[in-house]
Short mmCIF file of C-alpha atoms in Angstrom, two decimals:
data_model
loop_
_atom_site.label_atom_id
_atom_site.label_comp_id
_atom_site.label_asym_id
_atom_site.label_seq_id
_atom_site.Cartn_x
_atom_site.Cartn_y
_atom_site.Cartn_z
CA MET S 89 0.04 0.14 0.24
CA SER S 90 1.31 3.40 -0.65
CA GLU S 91 1.96 5.78 1.95
CA LEU S 92 -0.80 8.23 0.84
CA GLY S 93 -3.12 5.15 0.61
CA ALA S 94 -1.92 3.90 4.23
CA GLU S 95 -2.66 7.52 5.53
CA LEU S 96 -5.96 7.53 3.99
CA ARG S 97 -6.76 4.05 5.28
CA ARG S 98 -5.81 5.07 8.83
CA GLU S 99 -8.03 8.36 8.86
CA SER S 100 -10.77 6.23 7.96
CA LEU S 101 -10.07 3.66 10.71
CA ILE S 102 -9.33 6.29 13.59
CA SER S 103 -12.02 8.44 14.63
CA ASN S 104 -11.15 12.10 14.96
CA ALA S 105 -14.29 13.21 16.54
CA ASP S 106 -14.78 14.96 19.76
CA PRO S 107 -18.05 14.43 22.18
CA GLU S 108 -18.98 17.86 21.11
CA ASP S 109 -19.21 16.81 17.27
CA PHE S 110 -21.64 14.23 18.33
CA ILE S 111 -23.81 16.96 20.00
CA ALA S 112 -23.16 19.16 17.12
CA LEU S 113 -25.00 16.32 15.00
CA LEU S 114 -28.12 16.75 16.99
CA LYS S 115 -28.39 20.24 15.60
CA PRO S 116 -28.96 21.88 19.48
CA ARG S 117 -30.47 25.03 18.15
CA VAL S 118 -33.18 23.42 16.17
CA MET S 119 -33.44 20.93 19.37
CA SER S 120 -34.25 23.99 21.63
CA LEU S 121 -37.44 24.86 19.69
CA VAL S 122 -38.47 21.43 19.64
CA VAL S 123 -38.23 21.17 23.22
CA PHE S 124 -40.01 24.41 24.02
CA THR S 125 -42.95 23.84 21.60
CA ALA S 126 -43.08 20.10 22.55
CA LEU S 127 -42.97 21.38 26.38
CA VAL S 128 -45.88 23.63 25.77
CA GLY S 129 -48.11 20.91 24.03
CA LEU S 130 -47.53 19.04 27.49
CA VAL S 131 -48.40 21.65 30.06
CA ILE S 132 -51.60 22.74 28.38
CA ALA S 133 -52.68 19.12 27.78
CA PRO S 134 -55.87 18.37 30.18
CA GLY S 135 -54.99 15.51 32.51
CA THR S 136 -51.93 14.92 34.66
CA ILE S 137 -48.46 13.73 34.25
CA HIS S 138 -45.93 13.11 36.85
CA PRO S 139 -43.34 15.94 36.46
CA VAL S 140 -40.43 13.47 36.57
CA ILE S 141 -42.30 11.28 33.56
CA GLY S 142 -43.06 15.09 31.85
CA PHE S 143 -39.34 15.92 31.99
CA ILE S 144 -38.38 12.39 30.40
CA ALA S 145 -40.96 12.77 27.77
CA ILE S 146 -39.47 16.20 26.86
CA PHE S 147 -35.90 14.59 26.84
CA ALA S 148 -37.24 11.59 24.53
CA ILE S 149 -38.87 14.19 22.15
CA ALA S 150 -35.51 16.34 22.11
CA ILE S 151 -33.16 13.40 21.58
CA GLY S 152 -35.87 12.05 18.77
CA GLY S 153 -35.44 15.79 17.48
CA GLY S 154 -31.52 15.39 17.50
CA ALA S 155 -31.61 12.00 15.84
CA SER S 156 -33.35 13.50 12.97
CA GLY S 157 -30.89 16.06 12.98
CA ALA S 158 -27.94 13.66 12.65
CA LEU S 159 -29.67 11.52 10.16
CA ASN S 160 -30.08 14.72 7.92
CA MET S 161 -26.47 15.77 8.28
CA TRP S 162 -25.58 12.38 7.48
CA TYR S 163 -27.57 12.30 4.22
CA GLU S 164 -26.92 15.88 3.30
CA ALA S 165 -22.94 15.85 4.21
CA ASP S 166 -22.22 16.37 0.07
CA THR S 167 -24.35 19.19 0.06
CA ASP S 168 -23.38 20.80 3.36
CA ALA S 169 -19.67 20.80 2.06
CA LEU S 170 -20.75 23.16 -0.73
CA MET S 171 -22.66 25.70 1.19
CA ARG S 172 -20.72 28.32 3.64
CA ARG S 173 -23.61 27.98 6.48
CA THR S 174 -23.04 24.23 6.53
CA MET S 175 -19.51 23.40 5.22
CA ASN S 176 -17.97 23.37 8.96
CA ARG S 177 -20.72 20.61 10.51
CA PRO S 178 -18.87 17.66 11.54
CA ILE S 179 -18.98 15.46 8.28
CA PRO S 180 -18.09 17.92 5.59
CA GLY S 181 -15.49 19.37 8.47
CA GLY S 182 -13.95 15.88 8.33
CA ARG S 183 -14.56 15.09 12.29
CA VAL S 184 -17.22 12.67 12.02
CA SER S 185 -17.61 10.06 9.29
CA ARG S 186 -20.97 9.39 7.53
CA GLY S 187 -21.11 5.87 8.97
CA GLU S 188 -20.60 7.11 12.52
CA ALA S 189 -23.53 9.79 12.12
CA LEU S 190 -26.12 7.18 10.70
CA SER S 191 -25.51 4.67 13.38
CA PHE S 192 -25.66 7.59 15.86
CA GLY S 193 -28.82 8.83 14.35
CA LEU S 194 -30.35 5.31 13.77
CA PHE S 195 -29.62 4.35 17.68
CA LEU S 196 -31.18 7.55 18.95
CA SER S 197 -34.23 7.50 17.00
CA VAL S 198 -35.01 3.69 18.21
CA PHE S 199 -33.95 4.86 21.73
CA SER S 200 -36.00 8.03 22.01
CA VAL S 201 -39.18 6.34 20.74
CA MET S 202 -38.74 3.43 22.84
CA VAL S 203 -38.06 5.53 26.01
CA LEU S 204 -41.12 7.80 24.80
CA GLY S 205 -43.45 4.83 24.65
CA LEU S 206 -42.20 3.32 28.08
CA ALA S 207 -42.50 6.37 29.82
CA THR S 208 -45.62 7.74 28.51
CA ASN S 209 -47.74 6.25 25.92
CA TRP S 210 -47.31 4.46 22.13
CA VAL S 211 -49.50 7.22 20.56
CA ALA S 212 -46.91 9.75 21.53
CA ALA S 213 -44.02 7.37 20.47
CA GLY S 214 -45.58 6.77 17.16
CA LEU S 215 -46.25 10.45 16.59
CA LEU S 216 -42.18 10.65 17.73
CA ALA S 217 -41.23 8.11 15.11
CA PHE S 218 -43.61 9.49 12.39
CA THR S 219 -41.80 12.87 12.92
CA ILE S 220 -38.55 11.39 12.55
CA PHE S 221 -39.66 9.65 9.56
CA PHE S 222 -41.02 12.63 7.92
CA TYR S 223 -38.15 14.74 8.60
CA VAL S 224 -35.66 12.30 7.41
CA VAL S 225 -37.46 10.28 4.55
CA VAL S 226 -39.90 12.45 3.38
CA TYR S 227 -38.23 15.85 3.69
CA THR S 228 -34.62 15.22 3.52
CA ILE S 229 -34.32 12.46 1.24
CA GLY S 230 -37.62 12.83 -0.49
CA LEU S 231 -38.34 16.54 -0.96
CA LYS S 232 -35.58 18.77 -0.22
CA ARG S 233 -33.38 18.21 -3.43
CA TYR S 234 -36.63 17.83 -5.89
CA THR S 235 -39.00 20.45 -5.08
CA ALA S 236 -39.36 24.19 -4.12
CA GLN S 237 -42.14 23.31 -1.77
CA ASN S 238 -39.62 21.26 0.25
CA ILE S 239 -39.62 23.20 3.22
CA VAL S 240 -43.62 23.76 3.14
CA ILE S 241 -44.43 20.18 3.22
CA GLY S 242 -41.25 19.48 5.31
CA GLY S 243 -42.33 21.92 7.84
CA ALA S 244 -45.03 19.31 9.14
CA ALA S 245 -42.07 17.65 10.91
CA GLY S 246 -41.11 20.70 12.87
CA ALA S 247 -44.80 21.36 13.59
CA LEU S 248 -45.34 17.99 15.52
CA PRO S 249 -43.53 18.37 18.98
CA PRO S 250 -46.49 20.20 20.57
CA VAL S 251 -48.72 17.32 19.27
CA ILE S 252 -46.60 14.79 20.65
CA GLY S 253 -46.20 16.54 23.93
CA TRP S 254 -49.97 16.84 24.16
CA ALA S 255 -50.14 13.16 23.35
CA ALA S 256 -47.90 12.30 26.10
CA VAL S 257 -50.25 13.37 28.67
CA THR S 258 -53.66 12.30 27.25
CA GLY S 259 -52.92 9.68 24.88
CA ASN S 260 -54.45 11.19 21.70
CA VAL S 261 -54.74 14.15 19.34
CA ALA S 262 -57.06 17.07 19.80
CA LEU S 263 -57.85 20.21 18.15
CA GLU S 264 -55.66 22.45 20.33
CA PRO S 265 -52.47 20.89 19.33
CA MET S 266 -53.42 20.79 15.93
CA ILE S 267 -53.72 24.64 16.01
CA LEU S 268 -50.53 24.70 17.45
CA PHE S 269 -49.21 22.40 14.52
CA GLY S 270 -50.69 24.65 12.17
CA ILE S 271 -49.19 27.77 13.62
CA ILE S 272 -45.47 26.47 13.38
CA PHE S 273 -46.57 24.87 9.99
CA LEU S 274 -47.57 28.19 8.57
CA TRP S 275 -44.80 30.01 10.00
CA THR S 276 -41.92 27.84 8.36
CA PRO S 277 -42.31 28.87 4.75
CA PRO S 278 -41.81 32.78 5.57
CA HIS S 279 -39.29 31.83 8.14
CA PHE S 280 -37.04 29.80 5.86
CA TRP S 281 -37.75 31.65 2.62
CA ALA S 282 -36.53 34.78 4.28
CA LEU S 283 -33.29 32.84 4.71
CA ALA S 284 -33.11 31.33 1.42
CA LEU S 285 -33.55 34.78 -0.21
CA VAL S 286 -30.24 36.19 1.36
CA LYS S 287 -28.59 32.54 0.91
CA CYS S 288 -29.91 31.87 -2.53
CA GLU S 289 -26.51 31.84 -4.09
CA ASP S 290 -25.69 29.22 -1.43
CA TYR S 291 -28.40 26.70 -2.09
CA GLY S 292 -28.01 27.20 -6.03
CA ARG S 293 -24.38 26.16 -5.68
CA ALA S 294 -25.39 23.02 -3.68
CA GLY S 295 -28.39 22.35 -6.13
CA ILE S 296 -30.97 22.66 -3.53
CA PRO S 297 -34.36 23.99 -5.28
CA MET S 298 -35.40 26.55 -2.76
CA LEU S 299 -38.03 28.98 -3.83
CA PRO S 300 -35.98 31.99 -4.67
CA ASN S 301 -33.66 29.80 -7.17
CA VAL S 302 -36.58 27.95 -8.76
CA ALA S 303 -39.44 30.50 -8.99
CA GLY S 304 -37.33 33.74 -8.59
CA VAL S 305 -36.95 36.48 -5.87
CA ASP S 306 -40.18 38.47 -6.62
CA ALA S 307 -42.39 35.12 -6.26
CA THR S 308 -40.90 34.38 -3.00
CA ARG S 309 -41.38 37.96 -1.71
CA LEU S 310 -45.20 37.58 -2.74
CA GLN S 311 -45.49 34.05 -1.35
CA ILE S 312 -43.51 35.36 2.13
CA LEU S 313 -46.31 37.99 2.27
CA LEU S 314 -49.30 35.38 1.41
CA TYR S 315 -48.18 32.97 4.04
CA THR S 316 -47.99 35.65 6.38
CA LEU S 317 -51.34 36.64 5.83
CA VAL S 318 -52.48 33.27 6.45
CA LEU S 319 -50.32 32.76 9.51
CA VAL S 320 -51.43 35.72 11.60
CA PRO S 321 -55.32 34.95 11.86
CA CYS S 322 -54.08 31.22 12.45
CA GLY S 323 -51.82 32.74 15.27
CA LEU S 324 -55.18 34.26 16.89
CA ALA S 325 -57.04 30.93 16.59
CA PRO S 326 -56.13 29.80 20.08
CA LEU S 327 -58.04 32.93 21.20
CA TRP S 328 -61.45 31.79 19.45
CA PHE S 329 -61.03 28.25 20.62
CA GLY S 330 -60.42 29.42 24.13
CA PHE S 331 -57.37 27.83 25.16
CA ALA S 332 -55.29 31.06 25.43
CA GLY S 333 -55.85 34.33 27.66
CA MET S 334 -55.12 37.98 27.31
CA VAL S 335 -51.11 37.48 27.74
CA TYR S 336 -51.42 35.39 24.41
CA ALA S 337 -53.81 37.72 22.80
CA ALA S 338 -51.01 40.66 23.16
CA ALA S 339 -48.40 38.56 21.85
CA ALA S 340 -50.47 37.34 18.70
CA VAL S 341 -51.72 40.67 18.06
CA LEU S 342 -48.48 42.73 18.39
CA GLY S 343 -46.31 40.23 17.21
CA GLY S 344 -48.47 39.32 14.27
CA ALA S 345 -48.48 43.15 13.49
CA MET S 346 -44.76 42.92 13.44
CA MET S 347 -44.63 39.96 10.84
CA LEU S 348 -46.86 41.44 8.68
CA TYR S 349 -44.74 44.62 8.85
CA TRP S 350 -41.50 42.56 8.04
CA ALA S 351 -43.56 40.42 5.28
CA VAL S 352 -44.83 43.94 3.61
CA ALA S 353 -40.87 45.19 4.04
CA ILE S 354 -39.76 42.10 2.02
CA TYR S 355 -42.41 42.56 -0.63
CA ARG S 356 -41.78 46.36 -1.05
CA VAL S 357 -38.14 47.08 -0.35
CA ARG S 358 -36.09 47.07 -3.66
CA GLU S 359 -32.77 48.36 -2.72
CA GLU S 360 -30.36 45.78 -2.36
CA GLU S 361 -29.01 46.22 0.92
CA ALA S 362 -32.16 47.30 2.78
CA PHE S 363 -33.81 44.31 1.13
CA ARG S 364 -31.13 42.18 2.70
CA LYS S 365 -31.82 43.97 6.01
CA ALA S 366 -35.58 43.13 5.57
CA CYS S 367 -34.93 39.34 4.90
CA TRP S 368 -33.00 39.10 8.10
CA ARG S 369 -35.20 41.06 10.12
CA MET S 370 -37.94 38.58 9.01
CA PHE S 371 -35.60 35.34 9.63
CA GLY S 372 -34.80 36.58 13.34
CA GLY S 373 -38.30 38.19 14.08
CA SER S 374 -40.52 35.31 13.06
CA ILE S 375 -38.21 33.23 15.72
CA VAL S 376 -39.07 35.89 18.34
CA TYR S 377 -42.81 35.76 16.95
CA LEU S 378 -43.13 32.10 17.64
CA PHE S 379 -41.24 32.06 20.64
CA ALA S 380 -43.39 34.82 22.22
CA LEU S 381 -46.60 32.88 21.23
CA PHE S 382 -45.67 29.52 22.75
CA ALA S 383 -43.95 31.60 25.81
CA SER S 384 -47.27 33.24 26.61
CA LEU S 385 -49.11 30.33 26.52
CA LEU S 386 -46.48 28.95 29.14
CA LEU S 387 -46.92 31.74 31.07
CA GLU S 388 -50.46 31.70 31.20
CA TRP S 389 -50.48 28.22 32.32
CA LEU S 390 -47.80 28.91 34.90
CA GLY S 391 -49.96 32.12 35.96
CA GLY S 392 -53.10 29.84 36.08
CA ARG S 393 -51.05 27.22 38.54
CA LEU S 394 -49.77 29.99 40.72
CA MET S 395 -52.98 31.77 41.18
CA PRO S 396 -54.31 29.49 44.14
CA PHE S 397 -50.74 30.14 45.97
CA ALA S 398 -51.59 33.70 45.21
CA ALA S 399 -55.06 33.82 46.66
CA LEU S 400 -53.96 32.02 49.47
CA THR S 401 -51.02 34.25 50.58
CA LYS S 402 -53.78 37.16 50.25
CA GLY S 403 -55.91 35.56 52.65
CA TYR S 404 -53.32 35.00 54.95
CA PHE S 405 -52.00 38.53 55.04
CA THR S 406 -55.12 40.49 55.32
CA MET N 146 -7.39 -4.04 7.52
CA SER N 147 -5.45 -7.33 6.32
CA ALA N 148 -2.21 -8.59 8.38
CA SER N 149 -0.09 -7.05 5.30
CA GLU N 150 -1.63 -3.46 5.71
CA THR N 151 -1.42 -3.43 9.46
CA PRO N 152 1.72 -1.33 10.61
CA PRO N 153 4.01 -3.36 12.75
CA GLY N 154 3.02 -3.36 16.22
CA GLY N 155 -0.80 -2.08 15.20
CA VAL N 156 -1.99 1.38 14.54
CA ARG N 157 -0.20 3.68 17.09
CA LEU N 158 -2.44 7.01 17.98
CA THR N 159 -1.03 10.11 18.14
CA PRO N 160 -1.29 12.00 21.53
CA GLU N 161 -4.17 14.31 20.10
CA GLU N 162 -6.14 11.15 18.76
CA LYS N 163 -5.35 9.41 22.22
CA GLN N 164 -6.51 12.39 23.92
CA ARG N 165 -10.00 12.59 21.87
CA GLN N 166 -10.44 8.49 22.30
CA ASN N 167 -10.23 9.38 25.93
CA LYS N 168 -12.74 12.12 25.67
CA ARG N 169 -15.13 9.94 23.60
CA SER N 170 -14.69 6.93 26.07
CA ARG N 171 -15.53 9.33 29.16
CA ALA N 172 -18.61 10.55 27.15
CA ILE N 173 -19.82 6.94 26.52
CA GLY N 174 -19.23 6.11 30.24
CA TYR N 175 -21.45 9.17 31.28
CA ALA N 176 -23.87 8.33 28.70
CA ILE N 177 -24.42 4.61 29.92
CA ALA N 178 -24.50 5.68 33.60
CA GLY N 179 -27.32 8.16 32.66
CA LEU N 180 -29.48 5.42 30.61
CA CYS N 181 -29.10 3.35 33.69
CA LEU N 182 -30.25 6.51 35.89
CA LEU N 183 -32.92 7.12 33.18
CA PHE N 184 -34.59 3.44 33.17
CA TYR N 185 -34.27 3.20 37.08
CA VAL N 186 -36.16 6.48 37.33
CA ILE N 187 -38.98 5.50 34.64
CA THR N 188 -39.44 2.21 36.52
CA VAL N 189 -39.83 3.74 39.95
CA PHE N 190 -42.07 6.76 38.92
CA LYS N 191 -44.27 4.55 36.40
CA MET N 192 -44.64 1.88 38.82
CA GLY N 193 -44.28 3.51 42.21
CA PRO N 194 -44.94 1.08 44.90
CA ALA N 195 -46.31 -1.68 42.62
CA ILE N 196 -42.60 -2.53 41.82
CA MET N 197 -42.96 -4.59 44.98
CA SER N 198 -46.44 -5.84 44.70
CA ARG N 199 -45.99 -8.41 41.83
CA SER N 200 -46.36 -12.18 41.82
CA LEU N 201 -43.10 -14.32 41.49
#
């Protein structure tokens, strides 16, 4: 064997990864959104769950989300290497091999589904398994490289965590978590298309047919505006269906107004630098919007929990 | 790796590779300990006192 061949062979035999690289495979930032939305689904569900079991359910959902991230990176290693935003990920960065990422992702997928099933119920576990399948097989392998509607359909995977959280408590699916599902589902396209507008060269180089690359910038501006116009009323739906209060109303109205403002800015602004700024504002602002909606549901739930204690202390001191 | 390709004395790790291997081993150790704790906690909190009241 030549010296170079021996070196290559050696590199393929000896892992170069740090534990941090395996954590990076889980896409911790995406995981944090999964944890947060699943937690809200879990706490607003009627019925009770032991807090420790609830914590384990959220942990399992987080690991399931992470596992789909690892499997996504396993499949997309070649295109990740072509994009500036992703070229330093563990696989294109040469620190983790594709085989390691695949086995890591598969193991964690099975593990997370089993733990959720054993700790809560098999409806929630089945939904988690479906989410992982949908994200990896339907979105990553089936849609992402072939259609500009990739993130529209694929967004269903990212929208399922509150439904799983709800099912972990109740063992079924109801209208309330489906409304939360709808909010995240409709939020996904304007959020990612705002990013795609500023990164369309990157996506073009990697051959990923994001909407700006396929339909053009103007069509994407219009689509962002249209989706935002549907998203904002849908964001108010929890009020109509009676599972949200005044804090949520404030977040949904103010946040919705801001989303519309950012979407209109993207649609109208033509000057290059101002347009890029508008896109980044929508990208970052939409995260704050979604966070505010779910945080207000969580706050209202906490408020409801603390109310009896507040009443007690009031009676005690007066 | 076949015998003819293996360097004499086996593959020798560089100090950096050795350090990474140790870090990975430690992480796997912690993960296994965490798993034991996780299944213990699930068992106790799912079954509660019923763990003990099972016919042998």
